[in-house]
Coordinates of C-alpha atoms and ligand atoms in Angstrom, one line a residue:
M42 CA 5.6 13.1 -24.6
K43 CA 7.1 10.6 -22.2
T44 CA 6.6 7.4 -22.1
A45 CA 6.0 5.1 -18.9
L46 CA 6.3 1.7 -17.6
I47 CA 4.7 0.8 -14.4
T48 CA 5.4 -2.9 -12.7
G49 CA 2.9 -3.8 -10.3
I50 CA 0.3 -1.7 -12.3
T51 CA -2.3 -3.5 -10.7
G52 CA -1.5 -2.9 -7.1
Q53 CA -2.8 0.3 -4.9
D54 CA 0.3 2.4 -5.8
G55 CA 0.2 1.2 -9.3
S56 CA -3.5 2.0 -10.0
F57 CA -2.5 5.9 -8.2
L58 CA 0.3 6.6 -10.5
S59 CA -1.1 5.4 -13.6
E60 CA -4.3 8.2 -13.3
F61 CA -1.7 10.6 -12.3
L62 CA 0.6 10.1 -15.2
L63 CA -2.4 9.7 -18.2
S64 CA -3.4 13.2 -16.6
K65 CA 0.2 14.4 -17.4
G66 CA -0.1 13.3 -20.7
Y67 CA 1.9 9.9 -20.3
E68 CA 1.7 7.0 -22.7
V69 CA 1.3 4.6 -20.1
H70 CA 2.5 0.6 -20.2
G71 CA 2.0 -1.6 -16.9
T72 CA 2.9 -5.7 -16.6
I73 CA 0.3 -7.8 -15.9
R74 CA 0.4 -11.5 -14.4
R75 CA -1.9 -14.2 -15.3
S76 CA -4.4 -15.3 -12.8
S77 CA -7.1 -17.9 -13.0
V78 CA -9.3 -15.3 -11.1
D79 CA -9.2 -11.3 -12.6
Y80 CA -7.3 -9.3 -9.9
R81 CA -7.4 -5.7 -12.2
E82 CA -10.3 -4.2 -10.1
R83 CA -8.0 -1.1 -9.6
I84 CA -7.3 -0.6 -12.8
A85 CA -10.7 -1.4 -14.8
H86 CA -11.4 2.0 -15.4
L87 CA -8.8 2.7 -17.0
E88 CA -8.6 -0.6 -19.9
G89 CA -9.5 0.5 -23.2
Q90 CA -8.1 4.3 -22.7
P91 CA -6.0 4.7 -25.4
K92 CA -2.8 5.8 -23.9
F93 CA -2.9 2.8 -21.5
H94 CA -1.7 -0.5 -22.2
L95 CA -1.1 -3.5 -20.7
H96 CA 1.4 -6.5 -20.9
Y97 CA 2.1 -9.8 -19.4
A98 CA 5.3 -9.7 -17.4
D99 CA 6.7 -11.1 -14.0
L100 CA 9.3 -9.8 -12.2
G101 CA 10.7 -13.6 -11.5
D102 CA 11.1 -14.2 -15.4
S103 CA 14.2 -11.9 -16.6
M104 CA 12.9 -13.1 -20.7
S105 CA 9.7 -11.3 -20.0
L106 CA 11.1 -8.6 -18.8
I107 CA 13.9 -7.9 -21.7
R108 CA 10.9 -8.5 -23.7
V109 CA 8.5 -6.0 -22.5
I110 CA 11.4 -2.9 -21.8
S111 CA 12.8 -3.6 -25.4
K112 CA 9.2 -2.9 -26.8
V113 CA 8.2 -0.3 -25.3
R114 CA 11.3 1.6 -24.9
P115 CA 10.1 3.6 -21.9
D116 CA 11.5 6.9 -20.5
E117 CA 11.0 6.5 -17.1
I118 CA 10.2 3.0 -15.2
Y119 CA 8.5 2.9 -11.9
N120 CA 9.2 -0.6 -10.2
L121 CA 6.3 -1.2 -8.1
A122 CA 6.0 -5.0 -8.0
A123 CA 6.6 -6.6 -4.8
Q124 CA 5.3 -9.6 -3.0
S125 CA 4.5 -6.6 -0.5
H126 CA 3.1 -8.2 2.3
V127 CA 5.6 -8.7 5.3
Q128 CA 3.9 -10.9 7.0
V129 CA 3.8 -13.2 4.2
S130 CA 7.2 -12.8 3.9
F131 CA 7.8 -15.2 7.0
D132 CA 6.3 -17.9 5.3
S133 CA 7.4 -17.4 1.7
P134 CA 10.6 -16.1 2.1
E135 CA 12.5 -17.5 -0.8
F136 CA 9.8 -15.7 -3.4
T137 CA 9.8 -12.9 -1.8
A138 CA 13.7 -12.4 -2.3
N139 CA 13.4 -13.9 -6.0
V140 CA 11.0 -10.9 -6.5
D141 CA 11.8 -8.0 -4.0
A142 CA 15.4 -8.4 -4.5
T143 CA 16.3 -10.1 -7.7
G144 CA 13.5 -9.0 -9.2
V145 CA 15.4 -5.4 -9.2
L146 CA 18.7 -6.6 -11.1
R147 CA 16.2 -8.0 -13.4
I148 CA 14.7 -4.7 -14.3
L149 CA 18.3 -3.3 -14.4
E150 CA 19.9 -5.8 -16.5
A151 CA 17.3 -5.7 -19.1
V152 CA 17.1 -1.7 -19.0
R153 CA 21.2 -2.5 -19.9
L154 CA 20.6 -4.8 -22.4
S155 CA 18.3 -2.9 -24.0
G156 CA 20.3 0.1 -25.1
L157 CA 18.0 2.5 -22.6
A158 CA 20.7 2.9 -19.4
D159 CA 21.9 6.4 -20.9
T160 CA 18.0 7.4 -21.3
C161 CA 15.9 5.6 -19.4
H162 CA 15.0 7.4 -15.6
I163 CA 14.0 3.9 -13.2
Y164 CA 12.3 4.3 -9.6
Q165 CA 12.7 1.6 -7.4
A166 CA 9.5 1.3 -4.5
S167 CA 12.3 1.3 -1.7
T168 CA 10.2 0.6 2.0
S169 CA 10.5 2.2 5.7
E170 CA 10.8 -1.1 6.5
L171 CA 14.5 -1.2 5.7
Y172 CA 14.6 1.0 9.4
G173 CA 13.3 -2.3 10.7
K174 CA 14.6 -2.4 14.1
V175 CA 15.0 1.3 14.0
E176 CA 18.0 2.9 15.5
E177 CA 17.0 6.2 15.3
V178 CA 13.4 8.1 16.0
P179 CA 12.3 9.7 13.7
Q180 CA 14.2 8.0 10.6
N181 CA 15.5 10.5 7.6
E182 CA 17.7 9.5 4.4
E183 CA 20.3 9.2 6.5
T184 CA 19.2 6.6 9.2
P185 CA 21.1 3.3 9.2
F186 CA 18.9 0.5 7.8
H187 CA 18.2 -2.4 10.0
P188 CA 16.0 -4.9 8.4
Y189 CA 13.5 -7.0 10.6
S190 CA 11.9 -9.3 8.4
P191 CA 12.9 -11.4 5.1
Y192 CA 11.1 -9.1 3.2
A193 CA 12.8 -6.4 4.3
V194 CA 15.9 -8.2 4.0
A195 CA 14.6 -9.0 0.0
K196 CA 14.2 -5.3 -0.4
L197 CA 17.5 -3.7 0.9
Y198 CA 18.7 -5.8 -1.7
G199 CA 17.1 -4.0 -4.2
H200 CA 17.9 -0.5 -2.3
W201 CA 21.5 -1.4 -2.6
I202 CA 21.7 -2.8 -6.0
V203 CA 19.5 0.6 -7.5
K204 CA 22.8 2.5 -5.6
E205 CA 25.5 0.2 -6.8
Y206 CA 24.2 0.7 -11.0
R207 CA 23.5 3.9 -10.1
E208 CA 27.2 4.4 -9.6
A209 CA 28.9 2.0 -11.6
Y210 CA 27.4 2.5 -15.3
N211 CA 26.3 6.1 -14.2
M212 CA 22.5 5.1 -14.6
F213 CA 19.7 7.7 -13.6
C214 CA 18.1 5.1 -10.8
C215 CA 16.6 5.8 -7.4
S216 CA 14.8 4.8 -4.5
G217 CA 12.1 6.2 -2.6
I218 CA 11.7 5.2 1.4
L219 CA 8.1 5.2 1.6
F220 CA 6.6 5.1 4.8
N221 CA 3.6 3.4 5.3
H222 CA 0.7 4.9 2.5
E223 CA -2.7 3.5 2.6
S224 CA -5.9 4.3 0.6
E225 CA -9.6 3.1 -0.5
R226 CA -7.8 0.7 -2.4
R227 CA -5.5 -0.6 0.0
G228 CA -4.9 -4.4 0.4
E229 CA -7.5 -5.8 2.5
T230 CA -5.1 -8.1 4.7
F231 CA -3.3 -4.4 5.9
V232 CA -4.0 -3.5 9.0
T233 CA -5.4 -0.2 7.9
R234 CA -8.0 -1.8 5.3
K235 CA -8.8 -4.4 7.8
I236 CA -10.1 -2.2 10.6
T237 CA -11.6 0.2 8.2
L238 CA -13.7 -2.7 6.4
A239 CA -13.8 -4.3 10.0
A240 CA -15.9 -1.0 11.3
A241 CA -17.8 -0.5 8.3
R242 CA -19.3 -4.0 8.5
I243 CA -19.9 -4.1 12.6
A244 CA -21.5 -1.0 12.0
Q245 CA -24.1 -1.9 9.3
G246 CA -24.5 -5.4 11.4
K247 CA -21.8 -8.0 9.0
Q248 CA -19.1 -8.6 11.7
S249 CA -19.3 -9.1 15.0
K250 CA -15.6 -8.6 16.4
L251 CA -12.5 -7.8 14.6
Y252 CA -9.0 -9.6 16.0
L253 CA -5.9 -8.1 15.7
G254 CA -2.1 -8.7 16.2
N255 CA 0.1 -5.7 18.3
L256 CA -2.0 -2.9 19.1
S257 CA 1.2 -0.5 19.9
S258 CA 2.7 -0.8 16.8
L259 CA 3.5 2.5 15.7
R260 CA 3.1 4.1 12.1
D261 CA 3.7 7.2 10.1
W262 CA 0.5 6.8 7.8
G263 CA -0.1 8.8 4.7
Y264 CA -2.4 8.7 1.5
A265 CA -1.4 7.0 -1.8
K266 CA -2.4 9.2 -4.0
D267 CA -0.4 11.8 -2.7
Y268 CA 2.6 9.6 -2.5
V269 CA 3.0 8.6 -6.3
E270 CA 3.1 12.4 -6.6
C271 CA 6.6 12.2 -5.4
M272 CA 7.9 9.4 -7.3
W273 CA 7.3 11.2 -10.2
L274 CA 8.7 14.0 -8.8
M275 CA 12.2 12.2 -8.1
L276 CA 12.3 11.3 -11.5
Q277 CA 12.2 14.9 -12.6
N278 CA 14.5 16.1 -10.2
D279 CA 17.7 16.9 -12.0
K280 CA 19.8 14.1 -10.5
P281 CA 19.3 10.6 -9.3
E282 CA 18.7 10.7 -5.3
D283 CA 16.8 8.7 -2.6
F284 CA 14.4 10.2 -0.7
V285 CA 12.5 9.6 2.3
I286 CA 8.6 9.7 1.9
A287 CA 6.5 10.2 4.6
T288 CA 3.8 12.7 6.8
G289 CA 6.4 13.1 9.5
I290 CA 3.2 12.2 12.3
Q291 CA 3.1 8.9 14.2
H292 CA 0.0 6.9 15.2
S293 CA -0.6 3.4 16.7
V294 CA -2.7 0.7 15.3
R295 CA -4.9 1.5 18.4
D296 CA -5.4 4.9 17.7
F297 CA -6.2 4.0 13.8
C298 CA -8.9 1.7 15.7
Y299 CA -10.4 4.5 17.6
Y300 CA -10.5 6.9 14.9
A301 CA -11.7 4.8 12.2
F302 CA -14.8 3.6 14.7
K303 CA -15.6 6.9 15.7
H304 CA -15.7 8.0 12.3
V305 CA -19.1 5.4 11.9
G306 CA -20.6 6.8 15.4
I307 CA -18.5 4.1 18.1
E308 CA -16.4 5.4 20.7
L309 CA -14.1 3.0 21.8
E310 CA -12.2 2.4 24.7
F311 CA -9.3 0.2 25.2
V312 CA -9.3 -1.9 29.0
G313 CA -6.8 -4.7 29.5
E314 CA -3.2 -5.0 28.5
G315 CA -0.7 -6.9 26.3
A316 CA -2.8 -10.2 24.5
D317 CA -5.7 -9.3 26.6
E318 CA -6.0 -6.2 25.4
K319 CA -10.1 -5.1 24.3
G320 CA -11.5 -2.4 22.7
V321 CA -14.8 -2.3 24.3
I322 CA -17.5 0.1 23.0
K323 CA -17.9 3.2 25.0
S324 CA -21.0 5.3 23.6
I325 CA -22.2 5.3 20.1
T326 CA -24.1 8.1 18.5
P327 CA -28.2 8.4 18.0
Q328 CA -28.0 7.5 14.4
L329 CA -26.3 4.6 14.5
S330 CA -28.1 3.2 17.2
A331 CA -31.3 3.7 15.2
V332 CA -29.6 1.7 12.5
N333 CA -28.6 -0.8 14.5
K334 CA -29.6 -1.9 17.3
R335 CA -27.8 -4.9 18.6
L336 CA -24.9 -3.0 19.6
T337 CA -24.7 -1.9 23.3
V338 CA -22.0 0.0 25.4
G339 CA -19.9 -2.3 26.6
D340 CA -19.7 -4.8 24.1
V341 CA -16.0 -6.2 23.2
L342 CA -15.4 -5.1 19.3
I343 CA -11.5 -5.8 19.2
E344 CA -9.8 -8.7 20.5
V345 CA -6.0 -9.4 20.4
S346 CA -5.0 -12.7 18.4
A347 CA -1.7 -14.3 18.3
D348 CA -2.0 -15.5 14.9
F349 CA -1.2 -12.0 13.5
F350 CA 2.1 -11.4 16.1
R351 CA 4.7 -12.2 13.3
P352 CA 8.0 -13.4 14.3
T353 CA 9.9 -10.0 14.3
D354 CA 7.8 -6.8 14.1
V355 CA 9.0 -3.0 13.3
V356 CA 7.0 -1.3 15.9
N357 CA 8.1 2.3 15.5
L358 CA 8.4 3.8 12.1
W359 CA 8.4 7.6 12.5
G360 CA 9.7 9.0 8.9
D361 CA 11.5 12.6 8.3
P362 CA 10.5 14.1 5.0
S363 CA 12.3 17.2 5.4
K364 CA 14.2 16.4 2.3
A365 CA 11.5 15.8 -0.4
K366 CA 9.6 18.7 1.1
E367 CA 12.7 21.1 0.3
K368 CA 14.2 19.6 -2.8
L369 CA 11.2 18.6 -4.5
G370 CA 8.5 21.2 -2.9
W371 CA 6.4 18.2 -2.2
N372 CA 3.8 18.7 0.5
P373 CA 3.8 15.9 3.0
Q374 CA 0.2 16.6 4.9
K375 CA -1.7 17.2 1.7
T376 CA -3.7 14.9 3.4
T377 CA -4.3 14.9 6.7
F378 CA -4.5 11.4 9.0
E379 CA -7.7 12.3 10.0
E380 CA -8.9 12.7 6.5
L381 CA -7.2 9.6 5.1
V382 CA -9.3 7.5 8.0
K383 CA -12.1 9.4 6.7
I384 CA -11.6 8.4 2.8
M385 CA -10.7 4.9 4.0
V386 CA -14.0 4.4 6.2
D387 CA -16.5 6.0 3.6
A388 CA -15.4 3.8 1.0
D389 CA -15.5 0.7 2.8
M390 CA -19.1 1.8 4.5
A391 CA -20.5 2.2 1.0
K392 CA -18.8 -0.9 0.0
V393 CA -20.5 -2.7 2.8
A394 CA -23.9 -1.1 1.8
V395 CA -23.5 -2.1 -1.8
E396 CA -22.8 -5.7 -1.0
R397 CA -26.0 -5.5 1.7
A398 CA -27.9 -4.4 -1.0
G399 CA -26.4 -6.9 -3.4
E400 CA -27.7 -9.6 -0.4
S401 CA -31.0 -8.6 0.1
I402 CA -31.8 -8.5 -4.1
R403 CA -31.0 -12.1 -4.3
T404 CA -32.9 -13.0 -1.1
N405 CA -36.0 -11.3 -2.8
L406 CA -35.2 -12.8 -6.3
V407 CA -35.1 -16.3 -4.4
E408 CA -38.3 -16.1 -2.8
Y409 CA -40.3 -14.3 -5.8
L410 CA -38.8 -17.7 -8.0
E411 CA -40.0 -20.0 -5.3
K412 CA -43.2 -18.2 -5.0
G413 CA -43.7 -17.5 -9.1
I414 CA -43.5 -14.0 -9.1
V415 CA -40.5 -13.9 -11.4
K416 CA -39.4 -16.7 -13.7
Ligands
NAP675 P1 0.2 -3.9 -3.6 O1 -0.8 -3.4 -3.1 O2 1.0 -5.3 -2.6 O3 1.2 -4.2 -5.3 C1 1.8 -5.0 -6.0 C2 2.2 -5.3 -7.0 O4 3.1 -6.5 -7.6 C3 0.8 -6.1 -7.6 O5 0.0 -5.5 -8.6 C4 1.1 -7.5 -7.7 O6 0.6 -7.8 -8.8 C5 2.9 -6.8 -8.5 N1 3.7 -8.3 -8.3 C6 3.4 -9.4 -7.1 N2 4.4 -10.1 -7.7 C7 4.6 -10.3 -8.9 C8 5.7 -10.6 -9.7 N3 6.4 -11.4 -9.4 N4 6.0 -10.0 -10.7 C9 5.5 -9.1 -11.2 N5 4.4 -8.9 -11.1 C10 4.3 -9.0 -9.2 O7 1.3 -3.3 -3.2 P2 1.7 -1.4 -2.9 O8 1.1 -0.8 -1.6 O9 0.7 -0.8 -4.4 O10 3.0 -1.2 -3.2 C11 4.3 -1.3 -4.5 C12 5.2 -1.2 -3.8 O11 5.8 0.0 -2.9 C13 5.8 -2.4 -3.5 O12 6.9 -2.3 -3.9 C14 6.0 -2.1 -1.9 O13 6.7 -3.4 -1.1 C15 6.2 -1.3 -1.8 N6 5.9 0.1 -0.6 C16 4.8 -0.1 -0.1 C17 4.4 0.7 0.6 C18 3.1 0.9 1.1 O14 2.5 1.5 2.3 N7 2.1 0.4 0.2 C19 5.5 1.5 1.6 C20 6.7 1.3 1.0 C21 6.9 0.5 0.1 P3 -0.5 -9.1 -9.0 O15 -2.0 -8.0 -8.7 O16 -0.7 -9.7 -10.0 O17 -0.8 -9.9 -7.3
GDD676 N1 -1.4 -6.9 8.6 C1 -1.9 -6.6 10.1 N2 -2.4 -7.3 10.3 N3 -1.0 -5.8 11.2 C2 -1.0 -5.6 12.1 C3 -2.1 -6.3 12.9 C4 -3.4 -7.5 11.8 O1 -4.0 -7.8 12.3 N4 -2.7 -6.3 13.5 C5 -1.6 -5.3 14.6 N5 -0.8 -5.5 13.0 C6 0.1 -4.5 13.2 C7 1.4 -5.1 12.5 O2 2.4 -6.3 13.5 C8 2.7 -4.0 11.9 O3 4.0 -3.9 13.0 C9 2.0 -2.8 11.6 O4 0.3 -3.5 12.4 C10 1.3 -2.6 10.2 O5 0.8 -3.6 9.7 P1 0.6 -3.9 8.0 O6 -0.4 -3.3 7.9 O7 0.6 -5.3 7.3 O8 2.0 -3.1 7.2 P2 3.7 -2.8 7.5 O9 3.7 -1.8 7.7 O10 4.0 -4.6 7.9 O11 4.0 -3.2 5.7 C11 3.3 -2.2 4.8 O12 4.0 -0.9 4.6 C12 5.9 -1.3 4.4 C13 5.9 0.0 4.9 O13 6.7 0.5 5.8 C14 3.4 -2.7 3.2 O14 2.9 -1.7 2.4 C15 4.9 -2.9 3.1 O15 4.8 -3.6 1.7 C16 5.4 -1.9 3.4 O16 6.9 -1.7 2.6

């Protein structure tokens, strides 16, 4: 019976990894941060399970990490905690460095101080952002790094300090160089989720336009649920090694919009260039027209806003997952791009429908209260 500690358990990956490890019989511990509002939505369904435990700790606070690691004495640590938003890292570079760079060092030292250096296997959440201003396409484990944001520079430190502890102290620690992975649980300000939520709201008449930044940016998008399995496989490997985790297929932000809107019944065409580019309705399915009569062919649904441009942007990420496929037996194509878009759009269509139903219940209730129908 193994024990795992997940930092960042409240995040997208943390929630899927918890479910995965619980299904394998693990005792799962996770670190959470105190917040004035409850941000534990993604793991609420797991709380109270006998093998699921939460502890307060922060990657900026060494003492909290030493306390939890020495108490839990995990066989495996998955360090997923991070300030994970690239654009935010330009506004909060020092905080990002403290968590995403020095935070990794704090975990490694806490493991050593707890006397677990010889037994504990550690997974570090590295990122394709390390390739940044890419020097080769597609990218593999040998491609040189060229980080291109404060987030990526901080993550590069995390990546190298893991390698250093592996070599200096013979620790079983390794990094997964994960390309973008998305899901119905993705944070709402990452581009894919922003698009799927907007498509659902526009289809249901709750939003009229979507503003985006660089539509030509290229990403290798996979499904987060598939990627957490690979994190686990890396820690079951006979030796600690770094792996690229990707699908091997690339799409633009524009493509993502096209498929997401298509799935709700709107075919888009893109006209114009650069900051003047627009996503316009080319056709609407009869089913959607029947429920949303305000949508008309020719309506502009997507516009470009300079607010979402980054001082330096990474525009050509495309991973080569051959090593993970061969050495770990991982399937990079388990969920296709089209399936991923469908999963996300379906979930957001349901979310928006529930919100609308809640609004209409509230409106009716106010009316009934005013009329004295209910008291
Ligand atoms: P996410 O949804 O943003 O979750 C980040 C997690 O980190 C949250 O649980 C957050 O807690 C926690 N956290 C943030 N600051 C912390 C701090 N100072 N101390 C302790 N915990 C802290 O991110 P994700 O998409 O699941 O990604 C997981 C990891 O993989 C991150 O390290 C990310 O950088 C990396 N990564 C992600 C992708 C991707 O495409 N998703 C690709 C490559 C690498 P709160 O809920 O309290 O904020
Ligand atoms: N967020 C966002 N919002 N991005 C936009 C927008 C917008 O309105 N419009 C265009 N983009 C472009 C960004 O400029 C970027 O090139 C691309 O869409 C993807 O942006 P994000 O979804 O924010 O993700 P990311 O690639 O910057 O970072 C994610 O993936 C990394 C792995 O490559 C995060 O999950 C990181 O934590 C992760 O390391």
